[in-house]
CSV table of N, CA, C and O in Angstrom, one decimal:
chain,number,residue,atom,x,y,z
A,869,PRO,N,11.1,-11.7,-0.9
A,869,PRO,CA,10.7,-11.4,-2.3
A,869,PRO,C,11.8,-10.9,-3.2
A,869,PRO,O,11.7,-11.0,-4.4
A,870,SER,N,12.9,-10.3,-2.6
A,870,SER,CA,14.0,-9.8,-3.4
A,870,SER,C,15.3,-9.9,-2.6
A,870,SER,O,15.3,-10.1,-1.4
A,871,ILE,N,16.4,-9.8,-3.3
A,871,ILE,CA,17.7,-9.9,-2.7
A,871,ILE,C,17.9,-8.8,-1.7
A,871,ILE,O,18.5,-8.9,-0.7
A,872,GLN,N,17.4,-7.6,-2.1
A,872,GLN,CA,17.6,-6.4,-1.2
A,872,GLN,C,16.8,-6.6,0.1
A,872,GLN,O,17.4,-6.3,1.2
A,873,SER,N,15.6,-7.1,0.1
A,873,SER,CA,14.9,-7.4,1.3
A,873,SER,C,15.6,-8.5,2.1
A,873,SER,O,15.6,-8.5,3.4
A,874,ALA,N,16.1,-9.5,1.4
A,874,ALA,CA,16.8,-10.5,2.1
A,874,ALA,C,18.1,-10.0,2.8
A,874,ALA,O,18.4,-10.4,4.0
A,875,GLU,N,18.8,-9.2,2.1
A,875,GLU,CA,20.0,-8.6,2.7
A,875,GLU,C,19.6,-7.7,3.9
A,875,GLU,O,20.3,-7.7,5.0
A,876,HIS,N,18.6,-7.0,3.8
A,876,HIS,CA,18.1,-6.2,5.0
A,876,HIS,C,17.7,-7.1,6.1
A,876,HIS,O,18.0,-6.8,7.3
A,877,ALA,N,17.0,-8.2,5.8
A,877,ALA,CA,16.6,-9.1,6.9
A,877,ALA,C,17.9,-9.8,7.5
A,877,ALA,O,17.9,-10.0,8.7
A,878,LEU,N,18.9,-10.0,6.7
A,878,LEU,CA,20.1,-10.6,7.3
A,878,LEU,C,20.8,-9.6,8.2
A,878,LEU,O,21.3,-10.0,9.3
A,879,ILE,N,20.8,-8.3,7.8
A,879,ILE,CA,21.4,-7.3,8.7
A,879,ILE,C,20.6,-7.2,10.0
A,879,ILE,O,21.2,-7.1,11.1
A,880,ASN,N,19.3,-7.3,9.9
A,880,ASN,CA,18.4,-7.3,11.1
A,880,ASN,C,18.7,-8.5,12.0
A,880,ASN,O,18.7,-8.4,13.2
A,881,LEU,N,18.8,-9.6,11.4
A,881,LEU,CA,19.2,-10.9,12.1
A,881,LEU,C,20.5,-10.7,12.8
A,881,LEU,O,20.6,-11.1,14.0
A,882,GLU,N,21.5,-10.2,12.1
A,882,GLU,CA,22.8,-10.0,12.8
A,882,GLU,C,22.7,-9.0,13.9
A,882,GLU,O,23.3,-9.3,15.0
A,883,ASN,N,22.0,-7.9,13.7
A,883,ASN,CA,21.9,-6.9,14.8
A,883,ASN,C,21.2,-7.4,16.0
A,883,ASN,O,21.6,-7.1,17.2
A,884,LYS,N,20.2,-8.2,15.8
A,884,LYS,CA,19.3,-8.7,16.9
A,884,LYS,C,19.9,-9.9,17.6
A,884,LYS,O,19.9,-9.9,18.9
A,885,TRP,N,20.5,-10.8,16.9
A,885,TRP,CA,20.9,-12.1,17.5
A,885,TRP,C,22.4,-12.4,17.6
A,885,TRP,O,22.8,-13.4,18.2
A,886,SER,N,23.2,-11.6,16.9
A,886,SER,CA,24.6,-12.0,16.9
A,886,SER,C,25.3,-12.0,18.2
A,886,SER,O,26.2,-12.8,18.5
A,887,ASP,N,24.9,-11.2,19.2
A,887,ASP,CA,25.5,-11.2,20.5
A,887,ASP,C,25.1,-12.4,21.3
A,887,ASP,O,25.9,-13.0,22.0
A,888,LYS,N,23.9,-12.8,21.2
A,888,LYS,CA,23.3,-13.9,22.0
A,888,LYS,C,23.6,-15.2,21.3
A,888,LYS,O,23.9,-16.2,22.0
A,889,TYR,N,23.5,-15.3,20.0
A,889,TYR,CA,23.7,-16.6,19.3
A,889,TYR,C,24.7,-16.4,18.1
A,889,TYR,O,24.3,-16.6,16.9
A,890,PRO,N,25.9,-16.2,18.4
A,890,PRO,CA,26.9,-15.9,17.3
A,890,PRO,C,27.1,-17.1,16.4
A,890,PRO,O,27.3,-17.0,15.2
A,891,LEU,N,27.0,-18.3,17.0
A,891,LEU,CA,27.2,-19.5,16.1
A,891,LEU,C,26.1,-19.8,15.2
A,891,LEU,O,26.2,-20.5,14.2
A,892,ALA,N,24.9,-19.3,15.5
A,892,ALA,CA,23.7,-19.4,14.6
A,892,ALA,C,23.8,-18.4,13.5
A,892,ALA,O,23.3,-18.7,12.4
A,893,VAL,N,24.3,-17.2,13.8
A,893,VAL,CA,24.3,-16.1,12.8
A,893,VAL,C,25.5,-16.3,11.9
A,893,VAL,O,25.4,-16.0,10.7
A,894,LYS,N,26.6,-16.8,12.3
A,894,LYS,CA,27.8,-16.8,11.6
A,894,LYS,C,27.7,-17.6,10.3
A,894,LYS,O,28.1,-17.1,9.2
A,895,PRO,N,27.0,-18.8,10.2
A,895,PRO,CA,26.9,-19.5,9.0
A,895,PRO,C,26.1,-18.7,7.9
A,895,PRO,O,26.4,-18.8,6.7
A,896,TRP,N,25.1,-17.9,8.3
A,896,TRP,CA,24.3,-17.1,7.4
A,896,TRP,C,25.3,-16.1,6.7
A,896,TRP,O,25.2,-15.9,5.5
A,897,LYS,N,26.1,-15.4,7.6
A,897,LYS,CA,27.0,-14.4,7.0
A,897,LYS,C,28.1,-15.0,6.1
A,897,LYS,O,28.3,-14.5,5.1
A,898,ASN,N,28.6,-16.1,6.6
A,898,ASN,CA,29.7,-16.7,5.9
A,898,ASN,C,29.3,-17.4,4.5
A,898,ASN,O,30.0,-17.5,3.6
A,899,ASN,N,28.0,-17.8,4.5
A,899,ASN,CA,27.5,-18.5,3.3
A,899,ASN,C,26.6,-17.7,2.5
A,899,ASN,O,25.9,-18.2,1.6
A,900,TRP,N,26.5,-16.4,2.7
A,900,TRP,CA,25.5,-15.5,2.1
A,900,TRP,C,25.7,-15.6,0.5
A,900,TRP,O,24.7,-15.5,-0.2
A,901,ILE,N,26.9,-15.6,0.1
A,901,ILE,CA,27.2,-15.6,-1.4
A,901,ILE,C,26.5,-16.9,-2.0
A,901,ILE,O,26.0,-16.8,-3.1
A,902,HIS,N,26.5,-18.0,-1.3
A,902,HIS,CA,25.8,-19.2,-1.8
A,902,HIS,C,24.3,-19.1,-1.7
A,902,HIS,O,23.5,-19.5,-2.6
A,903,ILE,N,23.9,-18.6,-0.6
A,903,ILE,CA,22.4,-18.5,-0.3
A,903,ILE,C,21.8,-17.5,-1.2
A,903,ILE,O,20.7,-17.7,-1.7
A,904,SER,N,22.4,-16.4,-1.5
A,904,SER,CA,21.8,-15.4,-2.3
A,904,SER,C,21.6,-15.8,-3.8
A,904,SER,O,20.8,-15.1,-4.5
A,905,THR,N,22.2,-16.8,-4.3
A,905,THR,CA,22.0,-17.3,-5.6
A,905,THR,C,20.5,-17.7,-5.8
A,905,THR,O,20.0,-17.8,-6.9
A,906,PHE,N,19.9,-18.1,-4.7
A,906,PHE,CA,18.5,-18.4,-4.7
A,906,PHE,C,17.6,-17.4,-5.4
A,906,PHE,O,16.6,-17.6,-6.0
A,907,PHE,N,18.0,-16.1,-5.2
A,907,PHE,CA,17.2,-15.0,-5.7
A,907,PHE,C,17.3,-14.7,-7.2
A,907,PHE,O,16.7,-13.9,-7.7
A,908,LYS,N,18.2,-15.4,-7.9
A,908,LYS,CA,18.3,-15.2,-9.3
A,908,LYS,C,17.2,-15.9,-10.0
A,908,LYS,O,17.0,-15.7,-11.2
A,909,TYR,N,16.5,-16.8,-9.3
A,909,TYR,CA,15.4,-17.5,-9.9
A,909,TYR,C,14.1,-16.7,-9.8
A,909,TYR,O,13.9,-16.0,-8.8
A,910,PRO,N,13.1,-16.9,-10.7
A,910,PRO,CA,11.8,-16.3,-10.5
A,910,PRO,C,11.0,-16.8,-9.3
A,910,PRO,O,11.4,-17.9,-8.8
A,911,ASP,N,10.0,-16.1,-8.9
A,911,ASP,CA,9.3,-16.5,-7.7
A,911,ASP,C,8.7,-17.9,-7.8
A,911,ASP,O,8.8,-18.6,-6.8
A,912,GLU,N,8.2,-18.3,-8.9
A,912,GLU,CA,7.6,-19.6,-9.0
A,912,GLU,C,8.6,-20.7,-8.8
A,912,GLU,O,8.3,-21.7,-8.2
A,913,ILE,N,9.8,-20.6,-9.4
A,913,ILE,CA,10.8,-21.6,-9.2
A,913,ILE,C,11.3,-21.6,-7.8
A,913,ILE,O,11.6,-22.6,-7.2
A,914,ARG,N,11.5,-20.4,-7.2
A,914,ARG,CA,11.9,-20.3,-5.8
A,914,ARG,C,10.9,-21.1,-4.9
A,914,ARG,O,11.3,-21.8,-4.0
A,915,LYS,N,9.7,-20.9,-5.2
A,915,LYS,CA,8.6,-21.6,-4.4
A,915,LYS,C,8.8,-23.1,-4.5
A,915,LYS,O,8.6,-23.8,-3.6
A,916,LEU,N,9.0,-23.5,-5.8
A,916,LEU,CA,9.2,-24.9,-6.0
A,916,LEU,C,10.4,-25.5,-5.3
A,916,LEU,O,10.3,-26.6,-4.7
A,917,ILE,N,11.4,-24.7,-5.2
A,917,ILE,CA,12.7,-25.2,-4.5
A,917,ILE,C,12.4,-25.3,-3.0
A,917,ILE,O,12.8,-26.3,-2.4
A,918,TYR,N,11.8,-24.3,-2.4
A,918,TYR,CA,11.7,-24.3,-0.9
A,918,TYR,C,10.5,-25.1,-0.4
A,918,TYR,O,10.4,-25.3,0.8
A,919,THR,N,9.6,-25.5,-1.3
A,919,THR,CA,8.4,-26.2,-0.8
A,919,THR,C,8.4,-27.7,-1.2
A,919,THR,O,7.4,-28.4,-0.8
A,920,THR,N,9.3,-28.1,-1.9
A,920,THR,CA,9.2,-29.5,-2.4
A,920,THR,C,10.3,-30.4,-2.0
A,920,THR,O,10.8,-31.2,-2.7
A,921,ASN,N,10.8,-30.2,-0.8
A,921,ASN,CA,11.8,-31.1,-0.3
A,921,ASN,C,11.1,-32.4,0.2
A,921,ASN,O,10.7,-32.6,1.3
A,922,SER,N,10.8,-33.3,-0.8
A,922,SER,CA,10.0,-34.5,-0.6
A,922,SER,C,10.5,-35.4,0.5
A,922,SER,O,9.8,-35.9,1.3
A,923,VAL,N,11.8,-35.6,0.5
A,923,VAL,CA,12.4,-36.5,1.5
A,923,VAL,C,12.1,-36.0,2.9
A,923,VAL,O,11.7,-36.8,3.8
A,924,GLU,N,12.4,-34.7,3.2
A,924,GLU,CA,12.1,-34.2,4.5
A,924,GLU,C,10.7,-34.2,4.9
A,924,GLU,O,10.3,-34.5,6.0
A,925,ALA,N,9.8,-34.0,3.9
A,925,ALA,CA,8.4,-34.0,4.2
A,925,ALA,C,8.0,-35.5,4.5
A,925,ALA,O,7.2,-35.7,5.5
A,926,LEU,N,8.5,-36.4,3.8
A,926,LEU,CA,8.2,-37.8,4.1
A,926,LEU,C,8.7,-38.2,5.5
A,926,LEU,O,8.0,-38.8,6.3
A,927,HIS,N,9.9,-37.8,5.8
A,927,HIS,CA,10.5,-38.1,7.2
A,927,HIS,C,9.6,-37.5,8.3
A,927,HIS,O,9.4,-38.1,9.3
A,928,ARG,N,9.2,-36.2,8.1
A,928,ARG,CA,8.3,-35.6,9.1
A,928,ARG,C,7.1,-36.4,9.3
A,928,ARG,O,6.6,-36.5,10.4
A,929,GLN,N,6.5,-36.8,8.2
A,929,GLN,CA,5.2,-37.6,8.3
A,929,GLN,C,5.5,-38.9,9.1
A,929,GLN,O,4.7,-39.4,9.9
A,930,PHE,N,6.6,-39.6,8.8
A,930,PHE,CA,7.0,-40.8,9.5
A,930,PHE,C,7.2,-40.6,11.0
A,930,PHE,O,6.8,-41.4,11.8
A,931,ARG,N,7.8,-39.4,11.3
A,931,ARG,CA,8.1,-39.1,12.7
A,931,ARG,C,6.7,-38.9,13.4
A,931,ARG,O,6.6,-39.3,14.6
A,932,LYS,N,5.8,-38.3,12.7
A,932,LYS,CA,4.5,-38.1,13.4
A,932,LYS,C,3.8,-39.4,13.8
A,932,LYS,O,3.2,-39.6,14.8
A,933,VAL,N,4.0,-40.4,12.9
A,933,VAL,CA,3.4,-41.7,13.1
A,933,VAL,C,4.1,-42.5,14.2
A,933,VAL,O,3.5,-43.2,15.0
A,934,THR,N,5.4,-42.3,14.3
A,934,THR,CA,6.2,-43.1,15.3
A,934,THR,C,6.6,-42.4,16.6
A,934,THR,O,7.1,-43.0,17.5
A,935,LYS,N,6.3,-41.1,16.7
A,935,LYS,CA,6.8,-40.4,17.9
A,935,LYS,C,6.2,-40.8,19.2
A,935,LYS,O,6.8,-40.7,20.2
A,936,ASN,N,4.9,-41.3,19.2
A,936,ASN,CA,4.3,-41.7,20.4
A,936,ASN,C,4.6,-43.2,20.8
A,936,ASN,O,4.2,-43.6,21.9
A,937,ARG,N,5.2,-43.8,19.9
A,937,ARG,CA,5.6,-45.2,20.2
A,937,ARG,C,7.1,-45.4,20.3
A,937,ARG,O,7.7,-45.4,19.3
A,938,SER,N,7.6,-45.5,21.5
A,938,SER,CA,9.1,-45.6,21.6
A,938,SER,C,9.6,-47.0,21.4
A,938,SER,O,10.7,-47.2,21.0
A,939,LEU,N,8.7,-48.0,21.6
A,939,LEU,CA,9.1,-49.4,21.4
A,939,LEU,C,8.2,-50.1,20.5
A,939,LEU,O,7.0,-49.9,20.5
A,940,PHE,N,8.8,-50.9,19.6
A,940,PHE,CA,8.0,-51.8,18.7
A,940,PHE,C,8.3,-53.2,19.0
A,940,PHE,O,9.5,-53.5,19.3
A,941,PRO,N,7.4,-54.1,19.1
A,941,PRO,CA,7.6,-55.5,19.4
A,941,PRO,C,8.7,-56.1,18.5
A,941,PRO,O,9.5,-56.9,18.9
A,942,THR,N,8.6,-55.8,17.2
A,942,THR,CA,9.6,-56.4,16.3
A,942,THR,C,9.9,-55.3,15.2
A,942,THR,O,9.2,-54.3,15.1
A,943,ASP,N,10.9,-55.6,14.5
A,943,ASP,CA,11.2,-54.7,13.3
A,943,ASP,C,10.1,-54.7,12.3
A,943,ASP,O,9.8,-53.7,11.7
A,944,ASP,N,9.5,-55.9,12.1
A,944,ASP,CA,8.4,-56.0,11.2
A,944,ASP,C,7.2,-55.1,11.6
A,944,ASP,O,6.5,-54.6,10.7
A,945,ALA,N,7.0,-55.0,12.9
A,945,ALA,CA,5.9,-54.1,13.3
A,945,ALA,C,6.1,-52.7,12.9
A,945,ALA,O,5.2,-52.0,12.4
A,946,LEU,N,7.4,-52.2,13.1
A,946,LEU,CA,7.7,-50.9,12.6
A,946,LEU,C,7.6,-50.7,11.1
A,946,LEU,O,7.0,-49.7,10.6
A,947,LEU,N,8.1,-51.7,10.4
A,947,LEU,CA,8.0,-51.6,8.9
A,947,LEU,C,6.5,-51.6,8.5
A,947,LEU,O,6.2,-50.9,7.5
A,948,LYS,N,5.6,-52.3,9.1
A,948,LYS,CA,4.2,-52.3,8.8
A,948,LYS,C,3.6,-51.0,9.0
A,948,LYS,O,2.8,-50.5,8.2
A,949,ILE,N,3.9,-50.4,10.1
A,949,ILE,CA,3.4,-49.1,10.4
A,949,ILE,C,3.8,-48.0,9.4
A,949,ILE,O,3.1,-47.2,8.9
A,950,LEU,N,5.1,-48.1,9.1
A,950,LEU,CA,5.7,-47.1,8.1
A,950,LEU,C,5.1,-47.4,6.7
A,950,LEU,O,4.8,-46.4,6.0
A,951,TYR,N,4.9,-48.6,6.4
A,951,TYR,CA,4.2,-49.0,5.1
A,951,TYR,C,2.8,-48.4,5.0
A,951,TYR,O,2.5,-47.7,4.0
A,952,LEU,N,2.0,-48.6,6.1
A,952,LEU,CA,0.7,-48.1,6.1
A,952,LEU,C,0.7,-46.5,6.0
A,952,LEU,O,-0.2,-45.9,5.4
A,953,ALA,N,1.6,-45.9,6.8
A,953,ALA,CA,1.7,-44.5,6.7
A,953,ALA,C,2.1,-44.0,5.3
A,953,ALA,O,1.5,-43.0,4.9
A,954,SER,N,3.0,-44.7,4.7
A,954,SER,CA,3.4,-44.3,3.3
A,954,SER,C,2.2,-44.4,2.4
A,954,SER,O,2.1,-43.6,1.4
A,955,GLN,N,1.3,-45.3,2.6
A,955,GLN,CA,0.2,-45.5,1.7
A,955,GLN,C,-0.7,-44.2,1.8
A,955,GLN,O,-1.3,-43.7,0.9
A,956,GLU,N,-0.9,-43.8,3.1
A,956,GLU,CA,-1.7,-42.5,3.3
A,956,GLU,C,-1.0,-41.3,2.8
A,956,GLU,O,-1.6,-40.4,2.2
A,957,ILE,N,0.3,-41.2,3.0
A,957,ILE,CA,1.1,-40.0,2.6
A,957,ILE,C,1.1,-39.9,1.1
A,957,ILE,O,0.9,-38.8,0.6
A,958,THR,N,1.2,-41.0,0.4
A,958,THR,CA,1.3,-40.9,-1.1
A,958,THR,C,0.0,-40.5,-1.7
A,958,THR,O,0.0,-40.1,-2.9
A,959,LYS,N,-1.1,-40.6,-1.0
A,959,LYS,CA,-2.4,-40.2,-1.6
A,959,LYS,C,-2.3,-38.7,-1.9
A,959,LYS,O,-3.0,-38.2,-2.8
A,960,LYS,N,-1.6,-37.9,-1.1
A,960,LYS,CA,-1.5,-36.5,-1.3
A,960,LYS,C,-0.6,-36.1,-2.4
A,960,LYS,O,-0.5,-34.9,-2.9
A,961,TRP,N,0.2,-37.0,-3.0
A,961,TRP,CA,1.2,-36.7,-4.0
A,961,TRP,C,0.6,-36.6,-5.4
A,961,TRP,O,1.2,-36.3,-6.3
A,962,THR,N,-0.7,-36.8,-5.5
A,962,THR,CA,-1.4,-36.8,-6.8
A,962,THR,C,-1.7,-35.3,-7.2
A,962,THR,O,-2.1,-35.1,-8.4
A,963,ASN,N,-1.6,-34.4,-6.3
A,963,ASN,CA,-2.0,-33.0,-6.6
A,963,ASN,C,-0.9,-32.4,-7.5
A,963,ASN,O,0.3,-32.6,-7.2
A,964,PRO,N,-1.2,-31.8,-8.6
A,964,PRO,CA,-0.2,-31.1,-9.4
A,964,PRO,C,0.4,-29.9,-8.8
A,964,PRO,O,-0.2,-29.3,-7.9
A,965,ILE,N,1.6,-29.6,-9.2
A,965,ILE,CA,2.3,-28.4,-8.7
A,965,ILE,C,1.6,-27.2,-9.2
A,965,ILE,O,1.3,-27.1,-10.4
A,966,HIS,N,1.3,-26.2,-8.3
A,966,HIS,CA,0.6,-25.0,-8.7
A,966,HIS,C,1.4,-24.2,-9.7
A,966,HIS,O,2.6,-24.1,-9.6
A,967,ASN,N,0.8,-23.8,-10.8
A,967,ASN,CA,1.4,-23.0,-11.9
A,967,ASN,C,2.5,-23.8,-12.6
A,967,ASN,O,3.5,-23.3,-13.0
A,968,TRP,N,2.3,-25.1,-12.7
A,968,TRP,CA,3.4,-26.0,-13.3
A,968,TRP,C,3.7,-25.6,-14.7
A,968,TRP,O,4.9,-25.6,-15.1
A,969,ALA,N,2.8,-25.2,-15.5
A,969,ALA,CA,3.1,-24.8,-16.9
A,969,ALA,C,4.0,-23.6,-16.9
A,969,ALA,O,5.0,-23.5,-17.7
A,970,LEU,N,3.8,-22.6,-16.0
A,970,LEU,CA,4.7,-21.5,-15.9
A,970,LEU,C,6.0,-21.8,-15.4
A,970,LEU,O,7.1,-21.4,-16.0
A,971,VAL,N,6.1,-22.7,-14.4
A,971,VAL,CA,7.4,-23.1,-13.8
A,971,VAL,C,8.2,-23.9,-14.9
A,971,VAL,O,9.4,-23.6,-15.1
A,972,ILE,N,7.6,-24.8,-15.6
A,972,ILE,CA,8.3,-25.6,-16.5
A,972,ILE,C,8.8,-24.8,-17.7
A,972,ILE,O,9.9,-25.0,-18.2
A,973,SER,N,8.0,-23.8,-18.1
A,973,SER,CA,8.5,-22.9,-19.2
A,973,SER,C,9.7,-22.1,-18.7
A,973,SER,O,10.6,-21.8,-19.5
A,974,GLN,N,9.6,-21.6,-17.5
A,974,GLN,CA,10.7,-20.8,-17.0
A,974,GLN,C,12.0,-21.6,-16.8
A,974,GLN,O,13.1,-21.2,-17.1
A,975,LEU,N,11.8,-22.9,-16.4
A,975,LEU,CA,13.0,-23.8,-16.3
A,975,LEU,C,13.6,-24.1,-17.7
A,975,LEU,O,14.8,-24.1,-17.8
A,976,ALA,N,12.7,-24.2,-18.7
A,976,ALA,CA,13.2,-24.5,-20.0
A,976,ALA,C,14.0,-23.3,-20.6
A,976,ALA,O,15.0,-23.5,-21.3
A,977,ILE,N,13.5,-22.1,-20.3
A,977,ILE,CA,14.2,-20.9,-20.7
A,977,ILE,C,15.6,-20.7,-20.0
A,977,ILE,O,16.6,-20.5,-20.6
A,978,MET,N,15.6,-20.9,-18.7
A,978,MET,CA,16.8,-20.7,-17.9
A,978,MET,C,17.8,-21.8,-18.1
A,978,MET,O,19.0,-21.5,-18.1
A,979,PHE,N,17.4,-23.0,-18.4
A,979,PHE,CA,18.3,-24.1,-18.6
A,979,PHE,C,18.2,-24.7,-20.0
A,979,PHE,O,18.1,-25.9,-20.2
A,980,GLU,N,18.2,-23.8,-21.0
A,980,GLU,CA,18.1,-24.1,-22.4
A,980,GLU,C,19.2,-25.1,-22.7
A,980,GLU,O,20.4,-25.0,-22.4
A,981,GLY,N,18.8,-26.2,-23.4
A,981,GLY,CA,19.7,-27.2,-23.8
A,981,GLY,C,19.8,-28.3,-22.8
A,981,GLY,O,20.3,-29.4,-23.1
A,982,ARG,N,19.5,-28.0,-21.5
A,982,ARG,CA,19.6,-29.1,-20.5
A,982,ARG,C,18.2,-29.5,-20.1
A,982,ARG,O,18.1,-30.5,-19.4
A,983,PHE,N,17.2,-28.8,-20.4
A,983,PHE,CA,15.8,-29.0,-20.0
A,983,PHE,C,14.9,-29.1,-21.2
A,983,PHE,O,14.7,-28.1,-21.9
A,984,ASN,N,14.4,-30.3,-21.5
A,984,ASN,CA,13.6,-30.5,-22.7
A,984,ASN,C,12.1,-30.5,-22.2
A,984,ASN,O,11.7,-31.2,-21.3
A,985,LEU,N,11.3,-29.8,-23.0
A,985,LEU,CA,9.9,-29.9,-22.7
A,985,LEU,C,9.3,-31.1,-23.3
A,985,LEU,O,9.6,-31.6,-24.3
């Protein structure tokens, strides 16, 4: 919720796991200056950033469809399954983003001149 709580969580992460998993903790410490810029945005924009990675979500859905089938008779069979899956997946894309009016107005204020309403 805030940069202070995130810094506290980073310290807890480091204290708990740095001895056992130093290579996993090190990137968080080394890149904290870049990661912490995330907190300069309001909550609504942060939620939009971390919940709308569309490509990753699409890949996850495709993996669900193909994980139980290790072999496909032809490349066309795989393409057909992915096509049918994409038809079902895109049905969910019609829902509007929660609080979109608030998000878009905040983006317009933060990126004045670059973001037109």
